[in-house]
mmCIF file of C-alpha atoms and ligand atoms in Angstrom:
data_model
loop_
_atom_site.group_PDB
_atom_site.id
_atom_site.type_symbol
_atom_site.label_atom_id
_atom_site.label_comp_id
_atom_site.label_asym_id
_atom_site.label_seq_id
_atom_site.Cartn_x
_atom_site.Cartn_y
_atom_site.Cartn_z
ATOM 1 C CA MET A 26 -4.340 17.185 18.780
ATOM 2 C CA THR A 27 -2.426 18.800 15.923
ATOM 3 C CA SER A 28 -3.235 17.998 12.343
ATOM 4 C CA ARG A 29 -0.559 15.946 10.582
ATOM 5 C CA ALA A 30 0.377 15.963 6.911
ATOM 6 C CA VAL A 31 -0.245 12.495 5.455
ATOM 7 C CA LEU A 32 0.536 11.135 1.984
ATOM 8 C CA VAL A 33 -1.383 7.988 1.002
ATOM 9 C CA THR A 34 -0.443 6.372 -2.319
ATOM 10 C CA GLY A 35 -3.169 4.707 -4.387
ATOM 11 C CA ALA A 36 -5.753 6.476 -2.263
ATOM 12 C CA SER A 37 -8.643 6.913 -4.681
ATOM 13 C CA ARG A 38 -10.147 3.463 -4.049
ATOM 14 C CA GLY A 39 -9.930 0.280 -1.987
ATOM 15 C CA ILE A 40 -7.682 0.100 1.058
ATOM 16 C CA GLY A 41 -6.009 3.419 0.246
ATOM 17 C CA ARG A 42 -9.357 5.186 0.196
ATOM 18 C CA ALA A 43 -10.251 3.769 3.615
ATOM 19 C CA VAL A 44 -6.836 4.796 4.938
ATOM 20 C CA ALA A 45 -7.264 8.350 3.666
ATOM 21 C CA ALA A 46 -10.733 8.523 5.256
ATOM 22 C CA ARG A 47 -9.410 7.253 8.578
ATOM 23 C CA PHE A 48 -6.652 9.890 8.795
ATOM 24 C CA ALA A 49 -9.046 12.657 7.741
ATOM 25 C CA ALA A 50 -11.545 11.536 10.407
ATOM 26 C CA GLY A 51 -8.728 11.901 12.959
ATOM 27 C CA GLY A 52 -8.178 15.531 11.935
ATOM 28 C CA ASP A 53 -5.187 15.053 9.612
ATOM 29 C CA ARG A 54 -4.600 16.635 6.194
ATOM 30 C CA VAL A 55 -4.293 14.064 3.454
ATOM 31 C CA ALA A 56 -2.562 14.069 0.075
ATOM 32 C CA ILE A 57 -4.658 11.672 -1.995
ATOM 33 C CA HIS A 58 -2.311 10.115 -4.539
ATOM 34 C CA HIS A 59 -3.703 8.553 -7.719
ATOM 35 C CA ARG A 60 -2.550 7.881 -11.261
ATOM 36 C CA GLY A 61 -5.777 8.010 -13.282
ATOM 37 C CA SER A 62 -8.091 10.784 -14.447
ATOM 38 C CA GLY A 63 -8.402 12.176 -10.948
ATOM 39 C CA GLU A 64 -12.191 11.910 -10.871
ATOM 40 C CA LEU A 65 -12.331 9.415 -7.969
ATOM 41 C CA ALA A 66 -9.582 11.221 -6.063
ATOM 42 C CA GLU A 67 -11.313 14.603 -6.415
ATOM 43 C CA ARG A 68 -14.605 13.077 -5.313
ATOM 44 C CA LEU A 69 -12.919 11.612 -2.241
ATOM 45 C CA ARG A 70 -11.270 14.945 -1.431
ATOM 46 C CA ALA A 71 -14.679 16.632 -1.486
ATOM 47 C CA GLU A 72 -16.162 13.921 0.763
ATOM 48 C CA LEU A 73 -13.418 13.809 3.395
ATOM 49 C CA PRO A 74 -14.103 15.592 6.665
ATOM 50 C CA GLY A 75 -11.877 18.556 7.509
ATOM 51 C CA ASP A 76 -9.918 20.988 5.348
ATOM 52 C CA GLY A 77 -6.603 21.067 3.586
ATOM 53 C CA HIS A 78 -6.725 17.753 1.695
ATOM 54 C CA VAL A 79 -5.050 17.739 -1.718
ATOM 55 C CA VAL A 80 -4.944 15.472 -4.768
ATOM 56 C CA VAL A 81 -1.587 14.515 -6.282
ATOM 57 C CA ARG A 82 -0.809 12.362 -9.296
ATOM 58 C CA ALA A 83 2.043 10.113 -10.448
ATOM 59 C CA ASP A 84 2.703 6.756 -12.045
ATOM 60 C CA LEU A 85 4.845 5.168 -9.345
ATOM 61 C CA ALA A 86 6.825 3.311 -12.017
ATOM 62 C CA ASP A 87 8.225 6.708 -13.099
ATOM 63 C CA PRO A 88 10.905 7.851 -10.597
ATOM 64 C CA GLU A 89 10.906 11.480 -11.767
ATOM 65 C CA ALA A 90 7.106 11.707 -11.558
ATOM 66 C CA VAL A 91 7.363 10.279 -8.024
ATOM 67 C CA ARG A 92 9.831 12.978 -6.974
ATOM 68 C CA VAL A 93 7.657 15.759 -8.359
ATOM 69 C CA MET A 94 4.523 14.247 -6.756
ATOM 70 C CA VAL A 95 6.023 13.892 -3.261
ATOM 71 C CA ASP A 96 7.488 17.416 -3.344
ATOM 72 C CA ASP A 97 4.129 18.725 -4.527
ATOM 73 C CA ALA A 98 2.295 16.953 -1.680
ATOM 74 C CA ALA A 99 4.767 18.283 0.911
ATOM 75 C CA ALA A 100 4.591 21.831 -0.460
ATOM 76 C CA ARG A 101 0.796 21.900 -0.433
ATOM 77 C CA LEU A 102 0.387 20.179 2.969
ATOM 78 C CA GLY A 103 3.175 22.146 4.655
ATOM 79 C CA GLY A 104 5.620 19.247 5.041
ATOM 80 C CA LEU A 105 5.107 15.532 5.561
ATOM 81 C CA ASP A 106 4.578 13.638 8.830
ATOM 82 C CA VAL A 107 3.194 10.324 7.579
ATOM 83 C CA LEU A 108 3.632 8.254 4.426
ATOM 84 C CA VAL A 109 1.447 5.242 3.666
ATOM 85 C CA ASN A 110 2.889 3.160 0.809
ATOM 86 C CA ASN A 111 -0.380 1.545 -0.222
ATOM 87 C CA ALA A 112 -0.444 1.554 -4.061
ATOM 88 C CA GLY A 113 0.165 -1.820 -5.636
ATOM 89 C CA VAL A 114 -0.669 -4.144 -8.509
ATOM 90 C CA TYR A 115 -1.339 -7.868 -8.297
ATOM 91 C CA GLY A 116 -0.692 -8.817 -11.893
ATOM 92 C CA GLU A 117 -1.855 -7.832 -15.340
ATOM 93 C CA ARG A 118 -5.620 -8.399 -15.505
ATOM 94 C CA ASN A 119 -5.063 -11.022 -12.792
ATOM 95 C CA ALA A 120 -3.796 -13.386 -15.516
ATOM 96 C CA PRO A 121 -1.319 -16.008 -14.226
ATOM 97 C CA HIS A 122 2.376 -15.222 -14.716
ATOM 98 C CA PRO A 123 3.830 -18.686 -15.381
ATOM 99 C CA VAL A 124 7.372 -19.939 -15.859
ATOM 100 C CA PHE A 125 6.122 -22.276 -18.594
ATOM 101 C CA GLY A 126 3.710 -21.076 -21.282
ATOM 102 C CA ALA A 127 5.041 -17.550 -21.693
ATOM 103 C CA SER A 128 8.151 -16.237 -23.426
ATOM 104 C CA TYR A 129 11.220 -14.988 -21.595
ATOM 105 C CA ALA A 130 10.403 -11.449 -22.817
ATOM 106 C CA GLU A 131 6.865 -11.757 -21.465
ATOM 107 C CA TRP A 132 8.189 -13.064 -18.126
ATOM 108 C CA GLN A 133 10.447 -10.009 -17.825
ATOM 109 C CA ARG A 134 7.781 -7.524 -18.891
ATOM 110 C CA ARG A 135 5.325 -8.784 -16.272
ATOM 111 C CA TRP A 136 8.051 -8.986 -13.624
ATOM 112 C CA ARG A 137 9.080 -5.355 -14.199
ATOM 113 C CA GLN A 138 5.492 -4.153 -14.201
ATOM 114 C CA VAL A 139 4.852 -5.469 -10.696
ATOM 115 C CA LEU A 140 8.253 -4.804 -9.130
ATOM 116 C CA GLU A 141 8.477 -1.248 -10.501
ATOM 117 C CA THR A 142 5.291 -0.268 -8.683
ATOM 118 C CA ASN A 143 5.136 -2.451 -5.574
ATOM 119 C CA LEU A 144 8.790 -2.356 -4.566
ATOM 120 C CA THR A 145 10.856 0.168 -6.531
ATOM 121 C CA GLY A 146 7.942 2.619 -6.578
ATOM 122 C CA ALA A 147 7.443 2.336 -2.823
ATOM 123 C CA ALA A 148 11.206 2.672 -2.248
ATOM 124 C CA ASN A 149 11.303 5.817 -4.378
ATOM 125 C CA VAL A 150 8.303 7.387 -2.657
ATOM 126 C CA THR A 151 9.950 6.567 0.666
ATOM 127 C CA TRP A 152 13.258 8.199 -0.290
ATOM 128 C CA CYS A 153 11.483 11.356 -1.430
ATOM 129 C CA ALA A 154 9.174 11.502 1.610
ATOM 130 C CA ALA A 155 12.042 10.912 4.055
ATOM 131 C CA GLN A 156 13.749 14.074 2.791
ATOM 132 C CA HIS A 157 10.743 16.018 4.082
ATOM 133 C CA MET A 158 10.621 14.124 7.416
ATOM 134 C CA ARG A 159 14.260 14.760 8.244
ATOM 135 C CA GLY A 160 14.457 17.131 11.198
ATOM 136 C CA ARG A 161 10.798 16.686 12.174
ATOM 137 C CA GLY A 162 10.441 12.897 12.471
ATOM 138 C CA GLY A 163 7.707 10.850 10.916
ATOM 139 C CA ARG A 164 5.902 7.594 10.342
ATOM 140 C CA ILE A 165 6.011 5.300 7.324
ATOM 141 C CA VAL A 166 3.570 2.407 6.978
ATOM 142 C CA ASN A 167 3.871 -0.070 4.110
ATOM 143 C CA VAL A 168 0.952 -2.155 2.865
ATOM 144 C CA SER A 169 2.400 -5.579 2.103
ATOM 145 C CA SER A 170 0.536 -8.894 1.812
ATOM 146 C CA ARG A 171 0.354 -12.380 3.268
ATOM 147 C CA GLY A 172 1.824 -13.379 -0.120
ATOM 148 C CA ALA A 173 5.141 -12.119 1.232
ATOM 149 C CA PHE A 174 5.211 -15.034 3.711
ATOM 150 C CA ARG A 175 3.378 -17.737 1.833
ATOM 151 C CA GLY A 176 4.290 -17.026 -1.780
ATOM 152 C CA GLU A 177 1.952 -16.389 -4.712
ATOM 153 C CA PRO A 178 2.244 -19.341 -7.124
ATOM 154 C CA GLU A 179 0.232 -17.616 -9.860
ATOM 155 C CA GLN A 180 1.859 -14.215 -9.342
ATOM 156 C CA PRO A 181 5.470 -14.834 -8.274
ATOM 157 C CA ALA A 182 6.417 -11.223 -8.958
ATOM 158 C CA TYR A 183 3.722 -10.053 -6.533
ATOM 159 C CA GLY A 184 4.931 -12.361 -3.749
ATOM 160 C CA ALA A 185 8.537 -11.310 -4.343
ATOM 161 C CA SER A 186 7.641 -7.625 -4.419
ATOM 162 C CA LYS A 187 5.821 -7.844 -1.090
ATOM 163 C CA ALA A 188 8.598 -9.887 0.548
ATOM 164 C CA GLY A 189 10.972 -7.169 -0.656
ATOM 165 C CA LEU A 190 8.694 -4.516 0.814
ATOM 166 C CA ASN A 191 8.805 -6.309 4.176
ATOM 167 C CA ALA A 192 12.606 -6.317 4.097
ATOM 168 C CA LEU A 193 12.701 -2.688 2.981
ATOM 169 C CA GLY A 194 10.507 -1.751 5.950
ATOM 170 C CA GLN A 195 12.689 -3.621 8.419
ATOM 171 C CA SER A 196 15.895 -2.158 6.991
ATOM 172 C CA LEU A 197 14.602 1.392 7.074
ATOM 173 C CA ALA A 198 13.096 0.966 10.552
ATOM 174 C CA VAL A 199 16.687 0.645 11.771
ATOM 175 C CA ALA A 200 18.250 3.163 9.412
ATOM 176 C CA LEU A 201 15.694 5.907 10.050
ATOM 177 C CA ALA A 202 15.147 5.469 13.805
ATOM 178 C CA PRO A 203 17.919 7.978 14.679
ATOM 179 C CA TYR A 204 15.890 10.560 12.725
ATOM 180 C CA GLY A 205 12.729 9.903 14.711
ATOM 181 C CA ILE A 206 11.124 8.105 11.774
ATOM 182 C CA ALA A 207 9.342 4.812 12.568
ATOM 183 C CA VAL A 208 8.598 2.313 9.784
ATOM 184 C CA ALA A 209 6.041 -0.488 10.091
ATOM 185 C CA THR A 210 4.233 -2.865 7.757
ATOM 186 C CA VAL A 211 0.811 -4.497 7.546
ATOM 187 C CA ALA A 212 0.437 -7.782 5.677
ATOM 188 C CA PRO A 213 -3.247 -8.508 5.018
ATOM 189 C CA GLY A 214 -4.735 -11.539 3.322
ATOM 190 C CA PHE A 215 -7.852 -11.103 1.230
ATOM 191 C CA VAL A 216 -9.583 -7.747 1.546
ATOM 192 C CA GLU A 217 -12.792 -6.831 -0.285
ATOM 193 C CA THR A 218 -11.586 -4.421 -2.979
ATOM 194 C CA ASP A 219 -11.460 -4.135 -6.771
ATOM 195 C CA MET A 220 -8.218 -6.142 -6.649
ATOM 196 C CA THR A 221 -10.033 -9.210 -5.303
ATOM 197 C CA THR A 222 -13.510 -8.953 -6.839
ATOM 198 C CA GLU A 223 -12.780 -11.767 -9.325
ATOM 199 C CA HIS A 224 -11.101 -14.016 -6.730
ATOM 200 C CA LEU A 225 -13.956 -13.645 -4.290
ATOM 201 C CA ALA A 226 -16.717 -14.379 -6.798
ATOM 202 C CA GLY A 227 -18.165 -17.870 -7.046
ATOM 203 C CA GLU A 228 -16.828 -21.063 -5.501
ATOM 204 C CA GLY A 229 -13.296 -19.752 -5.080
ATOM 205 C CA GLY A 230 -14.658 -17.018 -2.863
ATOM 206 C CA ALA A 231 -16.345 -19.515 -0.557
ATOM 207 C CA THR A 232 -13.039 -21.383 -0.128
ATOM 208 C CA ILE A 233 -11.209 -18.154 0.613
ATOM 209 C CA ARG A 234 -13.818 -17.083 3.167
ATOM 210 C CA ALA A 235 -13.630 -20.488 4.845
ATOM 211 C CA GLN A 236 -9.910 -19.976 5.441
ATOM 212 C CA SER A 237 -10.803 -17.631 8.288
ATOM 213 C CA PRO A 238 -12.719 -18.929 11.311
ATOM 214 C CA PHE A 239 -14.740 -15.724 11.022
ATOM 215 C CA GLY A 240 -15.983 -16.988 7.645
ATOM 216 C CA ARG A 241 -15.252 -13.773 5.799
ATOM 217 C CA VAL A 242 -12.468 -11.650 4.343
ATOM 218 C CA ALA A 243 -11.302 -8.257 5.622
ATOM 219 C CA ARG A 244 -12.979 -4.941 5.047
ATOM 220 C CA PRO A 245 -10.718 -2.088 3.905
ATOM 221 C CA GLU A 246 -11.607 -0.151 7.076
ATOM 222 C CA GLU A 247 -10.069 -2.909 9.224
ATOM 223 C CA ILE A 248 -6.740 -2.532 7.442
ATOM 224 C CA ALA A 249 -7.020 1.254 7.687
ATOM 225 C CA ALA A 250 -7.486 1.075 11.467
ATOM 226 C CA ALA A 251 -4.206 -0.832 11.873
ATOM 227 C CA VAL A 252 -2.359 1.512 9.520
ATOM 228 C CA HIS A 253 -3.692 4.501 11.452
ATOM 229 C CA TRP A 254 -2.455 3.137 14.767
ATOM 230 C CA LEU A 255 0.970 2.178 13.357
ATOM 231 C CA ALA A 256 1.310 5.772 12.167
ATOM 232 C CA SER A 257 0.366 7.246 15.544
ATOM 233 C CA ALA A 258 2.741 8.974 17.946
ATOM 234 C CA GLU A 259 2.326 6.121 20.460
ATOM 235 C CA ALA A 260 3.402 3.450 17.955
ATOM 236 C CA GLU A 261 7.118 4.259 17.813
ATOM 237 C CA TRP A 262 7.850 0.943 19.567
ATOM 238 C CA ALA A 263 6.052 -0.906 16.782
ATOM 239 C CA SER A 264 8.722 0.238 14.335
ATOM 240 C CA GLY A 265 10.147 -2.682 12.368
ATOM 241 C CA THR A 266 7.111 -4.913 12.911
ATOM 242 C CA ILE A 267 5.128 -6.661 10.216
ATOM 243 C CA VAL A 268 1.526 -7.081 11.303
ATOM 244 C CA ASP A 269 0.001 -10.298 9.964
ATOM 245 C CA LEU A 270 -3.558 -9.004 9.702
ATOM 246 C CA ASN A 271 -5.603 -12.018 8.788
ATOM 247 C CA GLY A 272 -8.502 -12.742 11.122
ATOM 248 C CA ALA A 273 -6.891 -15.973 12.357
ATOM 249 C CA SER A 274 -6.817 -17.262 8.772
ATOM 250 C CA TYR A 275 -4.288 -19.900 7.751
ATOM 251 C CA LEU A 276 -3.724 -21.077 11.331
ATOM 252 C CA ARG A 277 -5.643 -24.302 10.795
ATOM 253 C CA THR A 278 -4.073 -25.311 7.476
HETATM 254 P P1 LIG B 25 -6.864 -1.563 -5.642
HETATM 255 O O1 LIG B 25 -6.511 -2.168 -6.951
HETATM 256 O O2 LIG B 25 -8.241 -1.110 -5.405
HETATM 257 O O3 LIG B 25 -5.878 -0.367 -5.293
HETATM 258 C C1 LIG B 25 -4.568 -0.292 -5.746
HETATM 259 C C2 LIG B 25 -4.244 1.171 -5.980
HETATM 260 O O4 LIG B 25 -2.867 1.281 -6.411
HETATM 261 C C3 LIG B 25 -5.111 1.797 -7.068
HETATM 262 O O5 LIG B 25 -5.578 3.049 -6.631
HETATM 263 C C4 LIG B 25 -4.138 1.954 -8.238
HETATM 264 O O6 LIG B 25 -4.439 3.050 -9.065
HETATM 265 C C5 LIG B 25 -2.817 2.163 -7.512
HETATM 266 N N1 LIG B 25 -1.692 1.855 -8.376
HETATM 267 C C6 LIG B 25 -1.404 0.656 -8.938
HETATM 268 N N2 LIG B 25 -0.318 0.786 -9.722
HETATM 269 C C7 LIG B 25 0.086 2.067 -9.653
HETATM 270 C C8 LIG B 25 1.142 2.806 -10.248
HETATM 271 N N3 LIG B 25 2.021 2.259 -11.108
HETATM 272 N N4 LIG B 25 1.239 4.124 -9.955
HETATM 273 C C9 LIG B 25 0.364 4.700 -9.115
HETATM 274 N N5 LIG B 25 -0.643 4.054 -8.521
HETATM 275 C C10 LIG B 25 -0.787 2.756 -8.794
HETATM 276 O O7 LIG B 25 -6.468 -2.680 -4.585
HETATM 277 P P2 LIG B 25 -6.363 -2.687 -2.984
HETATM 278 O O8 LIG B 25 -6.817 -4.010 -2.585
HETATM 279 O O9 LIG B 25 -7.000 -1.489 -2.384
HETATM 280 O O10 LIG B 25 -4.774 -2.644 -2.812
HETATM 281 C C11 LIG B 25 -4.093 -1.698 -1.995
HETATM 282 C C12 LIG B 25 -2.809 -2.337 -1.483
HETATM 283 O O11 LIG B 25 -3.144 -3.420 -0.623
HETATM 284 C C13 LIG B 25 -1.927 -2.929 -2.585
HETATM 285 O O12 LIG B 25 -0.563 -2.663 -2.304
HETATM 286 C C14 LIG B 25 -2.197 -4.417 -2.479
HETATM 287 O O13 LIG B 25 -1.117 -5.186 -2.953
HETATM 288 C C15 LIG B 25 -2.397 -4.548 -0.996
HETATM 289 N N6 LIG B 25 -3.129 -5.762 -0.585
HETATM 290 C C16 LIG B 25 -4.392 -5.985 -1.013
HETATM 291 C C17 LIG B 25 -5.052 -7.135 -0.594
HETATM 292 C C18 LIG B 25 -6.457 -7.447 -1.024
HETATM 293 O O14 LIG B 25 -6.889 -8.588 -0.780
HETATM 294 N N7 LIG B 25 -7.206 -6.511 -1.618
HETATM 295 C C19 LIG B 25 -4.403 -8.040 0.232
HETATM 296 C C20 LIG B 25 -3.105 -7.786 0.653
HETATM 297 C C21 LIG B 25 -2.477 -6.627 0.235
#
């Protein structure tokens, strides 16, 4: 099997890290995107099996930095076959983002912060990556959330951003199919990562775990396995789908 060139955003930790590891284990070359010091990303690059992995950096809220980052990844990997739009933010320090109790300016600031990364950032990465897939085909997998279907009362911007990401994926699945580019989405519920550490601690965590008949939340590797399949050559017919990846959670409520 030939090695593919894969860009994973937000790959230095959590779900993105597991996704990067899964592609590398399958023999692909991975561009590990991050926006921090690069320490975690470099460590991951050294740990991944296989050769040719690279580390790339950008704040996804900065469209010009996104363009430079995607071009850099494609140049160093020798093109791009797969994009995984994984990077995302839930909300500032997980603090609620209410309609009442915060100023209009604060409402807007928090709204922009989430939308600029989760939706506009992903759209910009997608535009840039698609330029490199044109003529060779490709796969794009978006990491959305169950919040896209059920809303996020404490983080309305998050729910809206993920619903927008679902619609973006469906729109582009149609628009890009003639170019041999398939676009699919996974929508997990709770996954054990830094994003959910606080939620899963204490009594709240027990309630969340009880929402699944398996009595637990997802492991990042379980999300990575679905992403990996949706990005495979055999998954073209899954283009346009949104995979509700939730361990039978929420079916009883
Ligand atoms: P995480 O916080 O560990 O990872 C998020 C990653 O996105 C980090 O590497 C972070 O640096 C990066 N990122 C955030 N803002 C960025 C920006 N402006 N520019 C560049 N990178 C940025 O959390 P995670 O749980 O691994 O989340 C990964 C994805 O999965 C996110 O899109 C999240 O919304 C989604 N998700 C997570 C869960 C969950 O329960 N953990 C559930 C559903 C969906």
